[in-house]
Coordinates of C-alpha atoms in Angstrom, one line a residue:
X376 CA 69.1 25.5 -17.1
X377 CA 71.7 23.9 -14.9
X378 CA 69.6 24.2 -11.6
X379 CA 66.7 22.6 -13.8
X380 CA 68.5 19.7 -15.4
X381 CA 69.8 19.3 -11.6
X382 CA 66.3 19.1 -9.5
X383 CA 65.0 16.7 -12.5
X384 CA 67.8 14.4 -12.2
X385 CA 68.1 13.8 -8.4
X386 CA 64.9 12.9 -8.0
X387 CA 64.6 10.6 -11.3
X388 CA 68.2 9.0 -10.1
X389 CA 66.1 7.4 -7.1
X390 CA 63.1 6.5 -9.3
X391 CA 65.4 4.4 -11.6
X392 CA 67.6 3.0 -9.1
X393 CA 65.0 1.7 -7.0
X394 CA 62.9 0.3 -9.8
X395 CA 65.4 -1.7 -11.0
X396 CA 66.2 -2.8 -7.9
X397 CA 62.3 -3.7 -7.3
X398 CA 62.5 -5.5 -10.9
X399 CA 65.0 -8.0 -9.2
X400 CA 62.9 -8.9 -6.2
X401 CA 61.1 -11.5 -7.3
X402 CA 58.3 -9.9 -8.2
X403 CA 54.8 -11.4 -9.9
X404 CA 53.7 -11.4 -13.5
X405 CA 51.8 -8.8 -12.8
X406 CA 54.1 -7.0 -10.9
X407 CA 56.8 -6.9 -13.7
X408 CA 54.4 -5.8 -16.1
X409 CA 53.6 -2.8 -14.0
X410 CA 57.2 -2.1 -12.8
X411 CA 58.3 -3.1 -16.8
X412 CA 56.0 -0.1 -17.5
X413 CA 57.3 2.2 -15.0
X414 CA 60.9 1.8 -16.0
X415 CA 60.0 2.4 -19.5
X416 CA 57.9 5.4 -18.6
X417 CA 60.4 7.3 -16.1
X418 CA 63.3 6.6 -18.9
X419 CA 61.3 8.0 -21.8
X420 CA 60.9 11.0 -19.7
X421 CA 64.2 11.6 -18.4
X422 CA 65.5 11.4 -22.2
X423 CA 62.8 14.1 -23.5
X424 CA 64.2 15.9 -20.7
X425 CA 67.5 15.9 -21.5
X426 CA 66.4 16.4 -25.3
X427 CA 65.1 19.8 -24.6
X428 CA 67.7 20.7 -22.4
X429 CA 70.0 20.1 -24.5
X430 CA 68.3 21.6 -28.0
X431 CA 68.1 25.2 -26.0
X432 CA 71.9 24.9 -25.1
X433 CA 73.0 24.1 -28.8
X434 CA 70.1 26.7 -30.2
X435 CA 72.1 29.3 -28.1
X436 CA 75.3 27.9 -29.1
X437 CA 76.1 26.3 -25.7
X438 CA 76.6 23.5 -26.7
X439 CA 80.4 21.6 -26.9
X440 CA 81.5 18.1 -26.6
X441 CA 83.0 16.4 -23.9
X442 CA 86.0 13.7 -24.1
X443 CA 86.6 11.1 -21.3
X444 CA 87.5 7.4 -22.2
X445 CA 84.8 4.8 -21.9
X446 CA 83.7 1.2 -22.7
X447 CA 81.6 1.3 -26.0
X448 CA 81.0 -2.4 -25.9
X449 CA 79.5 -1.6 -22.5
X450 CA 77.5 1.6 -22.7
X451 CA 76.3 -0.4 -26.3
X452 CA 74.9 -3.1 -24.8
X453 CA 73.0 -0.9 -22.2
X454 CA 71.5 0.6 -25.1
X455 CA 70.2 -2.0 -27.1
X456 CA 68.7 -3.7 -23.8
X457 CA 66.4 -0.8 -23.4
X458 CA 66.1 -0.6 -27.1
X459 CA 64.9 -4.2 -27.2
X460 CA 62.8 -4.0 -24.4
X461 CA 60.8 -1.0 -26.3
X462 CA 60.4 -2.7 -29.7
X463 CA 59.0 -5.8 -27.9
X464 CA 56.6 -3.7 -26.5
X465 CA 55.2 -2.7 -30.3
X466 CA 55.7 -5.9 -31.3
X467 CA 58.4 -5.1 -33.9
X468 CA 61.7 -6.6 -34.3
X469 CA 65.1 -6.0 -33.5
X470 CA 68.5 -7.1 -34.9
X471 CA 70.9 -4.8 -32.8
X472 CA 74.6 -5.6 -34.0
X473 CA 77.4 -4.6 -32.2
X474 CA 81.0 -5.2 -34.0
X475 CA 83.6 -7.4 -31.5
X476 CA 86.5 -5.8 -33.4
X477 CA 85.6 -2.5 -31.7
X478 CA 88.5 -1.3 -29.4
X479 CA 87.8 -1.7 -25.9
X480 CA 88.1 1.6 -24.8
X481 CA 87.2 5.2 -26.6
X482 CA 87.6 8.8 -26.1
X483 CA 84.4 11.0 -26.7
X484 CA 81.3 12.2 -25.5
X485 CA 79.1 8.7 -25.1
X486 CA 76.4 10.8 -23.3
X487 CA 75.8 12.6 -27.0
X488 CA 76.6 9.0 -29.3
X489 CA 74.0 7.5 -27.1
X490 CA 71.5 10.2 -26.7
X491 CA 71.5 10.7 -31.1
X492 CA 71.2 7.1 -31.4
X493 CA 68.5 7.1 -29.2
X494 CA 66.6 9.7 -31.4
X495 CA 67.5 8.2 -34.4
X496 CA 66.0 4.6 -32.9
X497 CA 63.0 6.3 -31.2
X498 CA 62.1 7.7 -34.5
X499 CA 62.6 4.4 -36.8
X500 CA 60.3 2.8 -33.6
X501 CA 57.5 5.4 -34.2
X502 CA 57.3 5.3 -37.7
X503 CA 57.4 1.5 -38.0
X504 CA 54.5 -0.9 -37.8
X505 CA 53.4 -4.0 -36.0
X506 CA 55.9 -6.8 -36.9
X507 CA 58.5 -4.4 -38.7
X508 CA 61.7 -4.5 -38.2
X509 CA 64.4 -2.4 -37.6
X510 CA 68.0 -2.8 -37.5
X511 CA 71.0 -1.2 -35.4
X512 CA 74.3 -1.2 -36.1
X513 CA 77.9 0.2 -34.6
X514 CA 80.7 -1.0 -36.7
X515 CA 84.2 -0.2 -37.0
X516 CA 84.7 1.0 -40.4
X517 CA 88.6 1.4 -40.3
X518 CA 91.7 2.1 -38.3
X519 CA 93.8 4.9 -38.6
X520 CA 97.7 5.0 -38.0
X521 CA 96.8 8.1 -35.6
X522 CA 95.8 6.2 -33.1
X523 CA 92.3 7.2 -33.7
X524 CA 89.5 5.1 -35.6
X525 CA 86.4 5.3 -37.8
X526 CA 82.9 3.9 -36.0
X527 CA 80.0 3.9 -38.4
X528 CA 76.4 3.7 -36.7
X529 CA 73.4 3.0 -39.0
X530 CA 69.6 2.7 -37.9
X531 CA 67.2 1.2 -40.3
X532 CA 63.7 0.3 -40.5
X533 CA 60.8 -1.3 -42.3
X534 CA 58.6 1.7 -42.1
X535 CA 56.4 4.1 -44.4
X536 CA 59.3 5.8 -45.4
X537 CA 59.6 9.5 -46.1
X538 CA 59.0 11.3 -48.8
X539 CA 61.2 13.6 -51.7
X540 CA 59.7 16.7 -49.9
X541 CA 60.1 15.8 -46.3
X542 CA 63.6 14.9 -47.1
X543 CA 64.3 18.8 -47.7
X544 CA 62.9 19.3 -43.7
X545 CA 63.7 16.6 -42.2
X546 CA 66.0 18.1 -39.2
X547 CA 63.7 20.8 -38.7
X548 CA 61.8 20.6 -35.6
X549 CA 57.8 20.5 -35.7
X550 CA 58.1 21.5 -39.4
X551 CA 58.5 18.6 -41.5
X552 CA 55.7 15.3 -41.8
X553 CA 52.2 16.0 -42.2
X554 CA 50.2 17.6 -39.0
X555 CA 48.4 14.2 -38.6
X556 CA 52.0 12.4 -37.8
X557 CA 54.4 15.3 -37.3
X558 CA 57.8 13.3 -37.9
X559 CA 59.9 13.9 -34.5
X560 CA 59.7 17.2 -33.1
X561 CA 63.0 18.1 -31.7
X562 CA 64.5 14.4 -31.3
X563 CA 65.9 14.1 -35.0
X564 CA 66.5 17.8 -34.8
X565 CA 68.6 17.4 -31.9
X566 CA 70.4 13.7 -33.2
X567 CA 71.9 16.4 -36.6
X568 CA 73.4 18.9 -34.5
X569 CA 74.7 16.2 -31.9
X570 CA 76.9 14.5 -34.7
X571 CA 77.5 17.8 -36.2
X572 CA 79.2 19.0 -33.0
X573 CA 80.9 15.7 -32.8
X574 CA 82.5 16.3 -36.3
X575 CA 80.1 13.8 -38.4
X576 CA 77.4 14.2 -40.8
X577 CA 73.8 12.6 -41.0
X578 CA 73.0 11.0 -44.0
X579 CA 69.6 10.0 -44.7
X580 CA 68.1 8.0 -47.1
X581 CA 64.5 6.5 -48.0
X582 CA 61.5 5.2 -50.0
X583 CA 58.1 5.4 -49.2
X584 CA 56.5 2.7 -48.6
X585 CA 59.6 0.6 -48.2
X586 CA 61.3 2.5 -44.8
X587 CA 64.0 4.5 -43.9
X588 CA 67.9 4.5 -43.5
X589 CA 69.7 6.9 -41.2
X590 CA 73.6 6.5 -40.7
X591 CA 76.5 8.4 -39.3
X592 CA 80.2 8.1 -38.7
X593 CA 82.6 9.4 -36.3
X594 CA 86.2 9.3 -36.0
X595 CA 87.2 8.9 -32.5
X596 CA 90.7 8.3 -30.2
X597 CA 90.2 4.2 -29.4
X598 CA 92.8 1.7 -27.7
X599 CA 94.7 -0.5 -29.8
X600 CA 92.8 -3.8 -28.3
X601 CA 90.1 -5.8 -29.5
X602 CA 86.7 -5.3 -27.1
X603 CA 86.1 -9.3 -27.4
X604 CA 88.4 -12.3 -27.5
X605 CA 89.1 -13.4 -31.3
X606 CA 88.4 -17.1 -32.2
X607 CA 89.9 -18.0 -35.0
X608 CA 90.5 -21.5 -36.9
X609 CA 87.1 -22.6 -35.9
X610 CA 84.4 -23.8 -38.2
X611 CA 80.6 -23.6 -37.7
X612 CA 77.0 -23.9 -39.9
X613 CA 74.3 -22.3 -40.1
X614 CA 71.4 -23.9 -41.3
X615 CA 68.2 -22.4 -42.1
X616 CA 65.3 -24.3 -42.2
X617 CA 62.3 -21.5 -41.2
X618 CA 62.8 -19.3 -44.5
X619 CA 61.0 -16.5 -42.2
X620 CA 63.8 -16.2 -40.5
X621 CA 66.4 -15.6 -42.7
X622 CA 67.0 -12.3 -40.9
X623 CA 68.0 -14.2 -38.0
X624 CA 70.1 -16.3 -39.5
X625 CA 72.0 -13.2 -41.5
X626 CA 72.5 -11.7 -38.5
X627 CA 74.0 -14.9 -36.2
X628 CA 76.1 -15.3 -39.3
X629 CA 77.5 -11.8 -39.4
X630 CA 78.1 -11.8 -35.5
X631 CA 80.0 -15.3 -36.1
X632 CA 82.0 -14.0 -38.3
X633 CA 83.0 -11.1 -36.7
X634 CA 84.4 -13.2 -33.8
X635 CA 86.7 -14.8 -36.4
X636 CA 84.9 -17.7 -37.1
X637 CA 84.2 -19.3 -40.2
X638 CA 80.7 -20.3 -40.6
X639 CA 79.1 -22.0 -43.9
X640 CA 75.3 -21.3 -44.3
X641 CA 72.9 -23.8 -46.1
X642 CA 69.3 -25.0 -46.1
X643 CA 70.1 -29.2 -46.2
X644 CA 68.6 -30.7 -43.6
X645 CA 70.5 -34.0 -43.8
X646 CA 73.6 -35.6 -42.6
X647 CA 75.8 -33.7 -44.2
X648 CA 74.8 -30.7 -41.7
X649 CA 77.5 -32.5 -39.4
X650 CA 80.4 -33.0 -41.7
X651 CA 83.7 -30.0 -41.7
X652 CA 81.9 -28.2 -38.5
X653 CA 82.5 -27.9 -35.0
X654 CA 79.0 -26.6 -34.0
X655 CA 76.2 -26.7 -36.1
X656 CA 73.0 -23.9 -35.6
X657 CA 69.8 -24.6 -36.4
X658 CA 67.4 -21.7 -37.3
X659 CA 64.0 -23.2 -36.7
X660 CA 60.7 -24.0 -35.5
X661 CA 60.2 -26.0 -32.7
X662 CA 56.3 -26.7 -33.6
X663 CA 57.0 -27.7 -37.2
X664 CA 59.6 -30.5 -36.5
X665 CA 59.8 -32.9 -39.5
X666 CA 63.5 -31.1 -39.8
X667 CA 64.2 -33.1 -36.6
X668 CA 62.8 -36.2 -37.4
X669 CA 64.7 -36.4 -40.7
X670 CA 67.8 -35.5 -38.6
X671 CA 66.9 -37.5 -35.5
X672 CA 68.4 -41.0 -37.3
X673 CA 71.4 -39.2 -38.7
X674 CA 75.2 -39.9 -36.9
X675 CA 75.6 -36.7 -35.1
X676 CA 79.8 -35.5 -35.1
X677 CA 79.5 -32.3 -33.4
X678 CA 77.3 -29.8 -31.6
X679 CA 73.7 -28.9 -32.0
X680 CA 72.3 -25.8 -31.4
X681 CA 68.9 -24.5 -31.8
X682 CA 68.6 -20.1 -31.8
X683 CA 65.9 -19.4 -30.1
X684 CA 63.2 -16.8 -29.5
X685 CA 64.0 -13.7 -26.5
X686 CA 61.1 -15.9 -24.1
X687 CA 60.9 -19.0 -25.6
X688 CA 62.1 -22.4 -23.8
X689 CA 63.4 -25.1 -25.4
X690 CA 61.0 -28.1 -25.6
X691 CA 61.8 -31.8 -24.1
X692 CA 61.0 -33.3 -27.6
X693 CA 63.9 -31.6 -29.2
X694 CA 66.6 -33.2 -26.6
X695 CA 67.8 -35.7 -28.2
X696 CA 68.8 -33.6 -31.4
X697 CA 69.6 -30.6 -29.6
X698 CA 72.7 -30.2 -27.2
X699 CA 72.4 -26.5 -26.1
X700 CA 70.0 -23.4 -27.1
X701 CA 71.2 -19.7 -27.2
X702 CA 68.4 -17.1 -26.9
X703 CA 67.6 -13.8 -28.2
X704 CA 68.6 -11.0 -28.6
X705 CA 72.0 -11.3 -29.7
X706 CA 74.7 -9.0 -27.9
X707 CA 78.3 -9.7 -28.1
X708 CA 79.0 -10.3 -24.5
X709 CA 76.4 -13.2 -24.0
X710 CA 77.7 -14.3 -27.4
X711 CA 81.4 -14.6 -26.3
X712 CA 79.8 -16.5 -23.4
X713 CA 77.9 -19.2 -25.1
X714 CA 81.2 -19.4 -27.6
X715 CA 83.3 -20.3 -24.6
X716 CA 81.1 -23.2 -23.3
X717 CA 79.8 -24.5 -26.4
X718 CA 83.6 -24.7 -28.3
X719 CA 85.1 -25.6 -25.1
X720 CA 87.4 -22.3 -24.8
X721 CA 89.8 -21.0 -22.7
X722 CA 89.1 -16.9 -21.7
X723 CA 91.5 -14.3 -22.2
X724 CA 89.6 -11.7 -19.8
X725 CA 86.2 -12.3 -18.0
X726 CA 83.2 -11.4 -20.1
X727 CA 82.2 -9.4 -17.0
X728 CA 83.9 -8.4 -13.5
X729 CA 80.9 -7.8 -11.7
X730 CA 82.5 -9.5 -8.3
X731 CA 84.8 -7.6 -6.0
X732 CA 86.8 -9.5 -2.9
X733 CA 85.7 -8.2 0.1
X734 CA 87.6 -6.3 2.2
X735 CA 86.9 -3.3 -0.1
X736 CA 85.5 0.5 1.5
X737 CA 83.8 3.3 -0.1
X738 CA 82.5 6.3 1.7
X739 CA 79.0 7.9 -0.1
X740 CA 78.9 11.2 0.3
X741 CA 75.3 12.3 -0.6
X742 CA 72.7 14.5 1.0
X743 CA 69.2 12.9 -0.3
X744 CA 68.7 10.2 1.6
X745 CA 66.9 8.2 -1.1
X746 CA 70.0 8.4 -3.6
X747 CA 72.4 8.0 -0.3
X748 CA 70.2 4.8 0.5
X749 CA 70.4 3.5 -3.5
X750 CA 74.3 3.7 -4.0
X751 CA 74.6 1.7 -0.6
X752 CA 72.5 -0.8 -1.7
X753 CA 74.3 -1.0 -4.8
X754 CA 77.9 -1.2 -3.9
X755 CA 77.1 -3.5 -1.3
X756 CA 75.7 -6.4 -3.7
X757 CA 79.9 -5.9 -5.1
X758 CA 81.0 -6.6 -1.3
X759 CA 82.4 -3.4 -1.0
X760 CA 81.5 -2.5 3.3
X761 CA 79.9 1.4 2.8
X762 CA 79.7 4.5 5.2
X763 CA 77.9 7.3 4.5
X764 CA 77.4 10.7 5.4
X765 CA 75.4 13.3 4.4
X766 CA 77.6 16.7 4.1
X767 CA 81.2 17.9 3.1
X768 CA 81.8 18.6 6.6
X769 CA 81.3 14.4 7.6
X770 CA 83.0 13.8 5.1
X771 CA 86.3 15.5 5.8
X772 CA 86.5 14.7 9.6
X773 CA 85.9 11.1 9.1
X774 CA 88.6 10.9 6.2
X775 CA 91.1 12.4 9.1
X776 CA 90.5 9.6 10.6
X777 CA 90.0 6.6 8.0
X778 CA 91.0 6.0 4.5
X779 CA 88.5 4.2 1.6
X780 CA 89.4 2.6 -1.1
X781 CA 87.1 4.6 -2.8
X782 CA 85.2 7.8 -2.4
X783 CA 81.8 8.4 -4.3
X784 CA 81.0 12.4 -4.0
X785 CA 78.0 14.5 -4.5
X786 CA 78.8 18.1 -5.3
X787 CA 75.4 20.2 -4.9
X788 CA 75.1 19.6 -0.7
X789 CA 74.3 21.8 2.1
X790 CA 76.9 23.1 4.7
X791 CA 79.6 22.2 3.2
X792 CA 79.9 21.3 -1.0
X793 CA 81.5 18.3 -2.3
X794 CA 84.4 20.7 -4.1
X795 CA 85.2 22.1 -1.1
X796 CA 85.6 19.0 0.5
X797 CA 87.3 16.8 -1.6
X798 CA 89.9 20.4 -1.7
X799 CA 90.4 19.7 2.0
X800 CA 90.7 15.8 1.6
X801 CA 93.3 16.2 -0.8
X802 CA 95.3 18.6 1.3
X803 CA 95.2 16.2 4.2
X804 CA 96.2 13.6 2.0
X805 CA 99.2 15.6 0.8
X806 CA 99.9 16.5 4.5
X807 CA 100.0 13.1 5.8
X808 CA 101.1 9.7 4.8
X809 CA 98.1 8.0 4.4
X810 CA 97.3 6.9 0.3
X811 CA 95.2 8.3 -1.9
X812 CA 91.6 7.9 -2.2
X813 CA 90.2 8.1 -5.7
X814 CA 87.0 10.7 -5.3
X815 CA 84.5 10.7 -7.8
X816 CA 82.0 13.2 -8.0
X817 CA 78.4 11.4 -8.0
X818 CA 75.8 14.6 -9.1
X819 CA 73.1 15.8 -10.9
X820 CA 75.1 18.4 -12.1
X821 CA 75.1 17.2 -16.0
X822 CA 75.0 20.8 -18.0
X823 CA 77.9 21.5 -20.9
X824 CA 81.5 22.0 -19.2
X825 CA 79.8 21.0 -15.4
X826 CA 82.2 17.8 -16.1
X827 CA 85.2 19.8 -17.1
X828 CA 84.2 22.5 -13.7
X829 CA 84.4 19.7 -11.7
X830 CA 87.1 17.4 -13.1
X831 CA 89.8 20.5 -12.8
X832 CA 88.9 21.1 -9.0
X833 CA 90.4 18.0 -8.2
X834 CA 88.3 15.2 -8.7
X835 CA 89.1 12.0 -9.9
X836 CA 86.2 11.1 -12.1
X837 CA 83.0 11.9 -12.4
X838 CA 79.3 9.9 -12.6
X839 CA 76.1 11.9 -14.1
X840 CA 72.4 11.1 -12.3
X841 CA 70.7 8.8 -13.2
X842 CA 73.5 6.3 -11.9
X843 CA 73.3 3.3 -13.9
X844 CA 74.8 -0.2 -12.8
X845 CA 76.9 -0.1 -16.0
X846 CA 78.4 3.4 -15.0
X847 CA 79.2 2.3 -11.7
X848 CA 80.7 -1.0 -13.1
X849 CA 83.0 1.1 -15.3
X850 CA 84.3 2.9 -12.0
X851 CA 84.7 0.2 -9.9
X852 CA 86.6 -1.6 -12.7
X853 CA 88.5 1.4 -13.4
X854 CA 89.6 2.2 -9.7
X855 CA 89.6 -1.3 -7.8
X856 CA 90.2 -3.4 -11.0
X857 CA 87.1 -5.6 -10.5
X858 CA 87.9 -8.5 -12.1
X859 CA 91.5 -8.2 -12.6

């Protein structure tokens, strides 16, 4: 199982990496569709991969959890992103909420909370039709004096629903749902006995015809921090004038609010709009504008902003109501972004620290030239200068000679592994006076208790294939304090 989930990932490590890097080369409309349709294509299959992989480990009880600390605003966000990107696709829509009050860092397994929520979402996707819409939500429920906190995550959706007998099946694979739409095979299967093993419980709930509701909550070691800035004793409206969207406007409200902000919703489209707010949102059509013309003679106090659609462009006609625009979907990052420039605010910490000084090294140590080539190009849009090699072996005798700031290891190589060597870099390190390098192990190797294997014979962290840009982010601002 191991040497299987390892010879899929390598090769699937350079198909993603390289994509995405195609994706940002200026490419056609044509072109992005067809790369759009590849990404979406390699990532479905990598997860069904990893899906069945993992059902046989926990179907021979294999299967544990792993802990390491991680961003969950972060990895979050990199979910949703491909989770929006899908429902586009179907044409159904998205709210994907993620709470600002979450701490910044937790301790857990995000490979399994990401890979259940996954299921959960690919399932609500599947079972919900053409302009549906589903909602997404990671919350924290509660703080405990432990040190540890509660993080509810709920999926929901606008679909046929299941029914009182399905209900009783539901987790069983290829068993429950009629044969003509079987309802998930081994994905919702695999989601129960993920949270399960991560000491939660799946509650379901539903009516046909109406849709579905699937929630869990897990109790999980979290810093003491907030993940985004709090902005309090600030005063904002939202005002709804396209009563389709009132779904939109819930949800900008909720987000608001949990930044700290106090926002008063109403439908008046009048003067009044402006009065006891700072910034005032406007939830509308830009085709159907007699809201702006009854505004457009009004004595405008404070900001305008229109919400608007994921593509959509805000038209010249609406500039002299309008002061700014902020564009769907709604994630907390871009949020706290358009917060600080439209209420004129000062940053506690960078949204993102996605820039590095140069002067910074990293040696790659990686044997397929493809996935050496790929974490080059990477690191180098960060400044960070690269050298690579291609065995353990290189990679010893040139740390004798040079130190990096950072090392990036693969473990399965030829002539020489990348245990063995970082055991020898270490030893010269403790036998010299040259610092330490950091070494993290960059492999395919992604099987229960490969991280723990490889974490105890001395290395400093550790990065599962497919590498993601968000995964190396969290290194690099782990390690070099990128942005610090």
């Amino acid at each position: 199982m191991a040497n299987i989930g390892h010879e899929f990932r390598t090769p699937m490590n350079g198909i993603l990496g390289f994509v995405d890097l195609l994706s940002k080369t200026s490419p056609n409309d044509t072109q992005s569709e067809y790369i759009h349709s590849i990404q979406s294509s390699a990532r479905n299959l990598m997860s069904n991969i990893e899906n069945l992989l993992d059902l046989a480990q926990m179907q021979n009880g294999r299967l544990s959890v792993s802990q390491s600390e991680f961003n969950i605003v972060s990895e979050m966000e990199e979910l949703a992103r491909g989770c929006i990107s899908m429902a586009a696709d179907k044409g159904v829509g998205l709210l994907f909420f993620i709470d600002p009050k979450l701490p910044t860092y937790i301790t857990g397994d995000v490979r399994k909370i990401k890979q259940a929520i996954s299921n959960l979402y690919n399932n609500a996707l599947k079972f919900t039709p053409r302009v549906g819409r589903i909602t997404v939500e990671v919350k924290l429920l509660k703080r405990n004096t432990a040190g540890t906190c509660n993080i509810g995550f709920t999926i929901k959706d606008t679909g046929k629903g299941i029914s009182k007998g399905e209900l009783n099946n539901i987790t069983r694979p290829f068993v429950s749902g009629d044969h003509a739409d079987n309802r998930l095979g081994v994905g919702l299967t695999l989601s129960h006995g993920l949270i399960s093993l991560m000491r939660g419980e799946l509650k379901i709930a539903s009516e046909e015809g109406k849709g579905s509701s699937f929630s869990f909550a897990l109790t999980l070691e979290g810093s003491s921090d907030h993940a985004m800035q709090m902005i309090n004793a600030r005063s904002v409206k939202v005002v709804l004038v396209d009563e389709k969207r009132v779904e939109d406007a819930n949800h900008l409200t909720n987000y608001l609010r949990s930044f700290g902000i106090s926002v008063t919703k109403t439908q008046t489209v009048d003067e009044s709009v402006f009065t006891d707010a700072e910034v005032v949102y406007f939830i509308a059509s830009q085709e159907k504008s007699d809201w702006a013309m009854s505004l457009s003679s009004a004595k405008r106090s404070c900001k305008t902003v229109l919400l608007l659609e994921q593509d959509e462009r805000l038209q010249a006609k609406m500039l002299h109501l309008i002061d700014t625009f902020l564009s769907k979907p709604l994630l907390p990052t871009s949020l706290l972004e358009h917060l600080v420039r439209v209420l004129n605010l000062s940053q506690s910490s960078p949204a993102d620290g996605a820039q590095l000084q140069h002067g910074i090294s990293a040696l790659v140590v990686e044997d397929n030239l493809i996935n050496q080539r790929l974490i080059k190009l990477l690191l180098r849009e960060y400044g960070i200068s690269v050298v690579a090699v291609s065995n353990g072996d290189e990679a010893v005798e040139i740390c004798r000679e040079k130190t990096f700031d950072i090392v990036f290891m693969d473990i399965d190589m030829p002539i020489k592994d990348g245990i063995l060597a970082t055991e020898e870099i270490k030893a010269q390190e403790r036998n010299s006076k040259i610092g330490r390098m950091p070494i993290i192990a960059l492999t395919a190797l992604a099987m229960e208790g490969d991280r723990e294997y490889i974490l105890e014979r001395g290395l400093d962290d550790y990065l599962s294939k497919p590498l993601t840009r968000e995964k190396l982010e969290y290194v690099l601002q782990k390690y070099l304090h990128v942005g610090v």
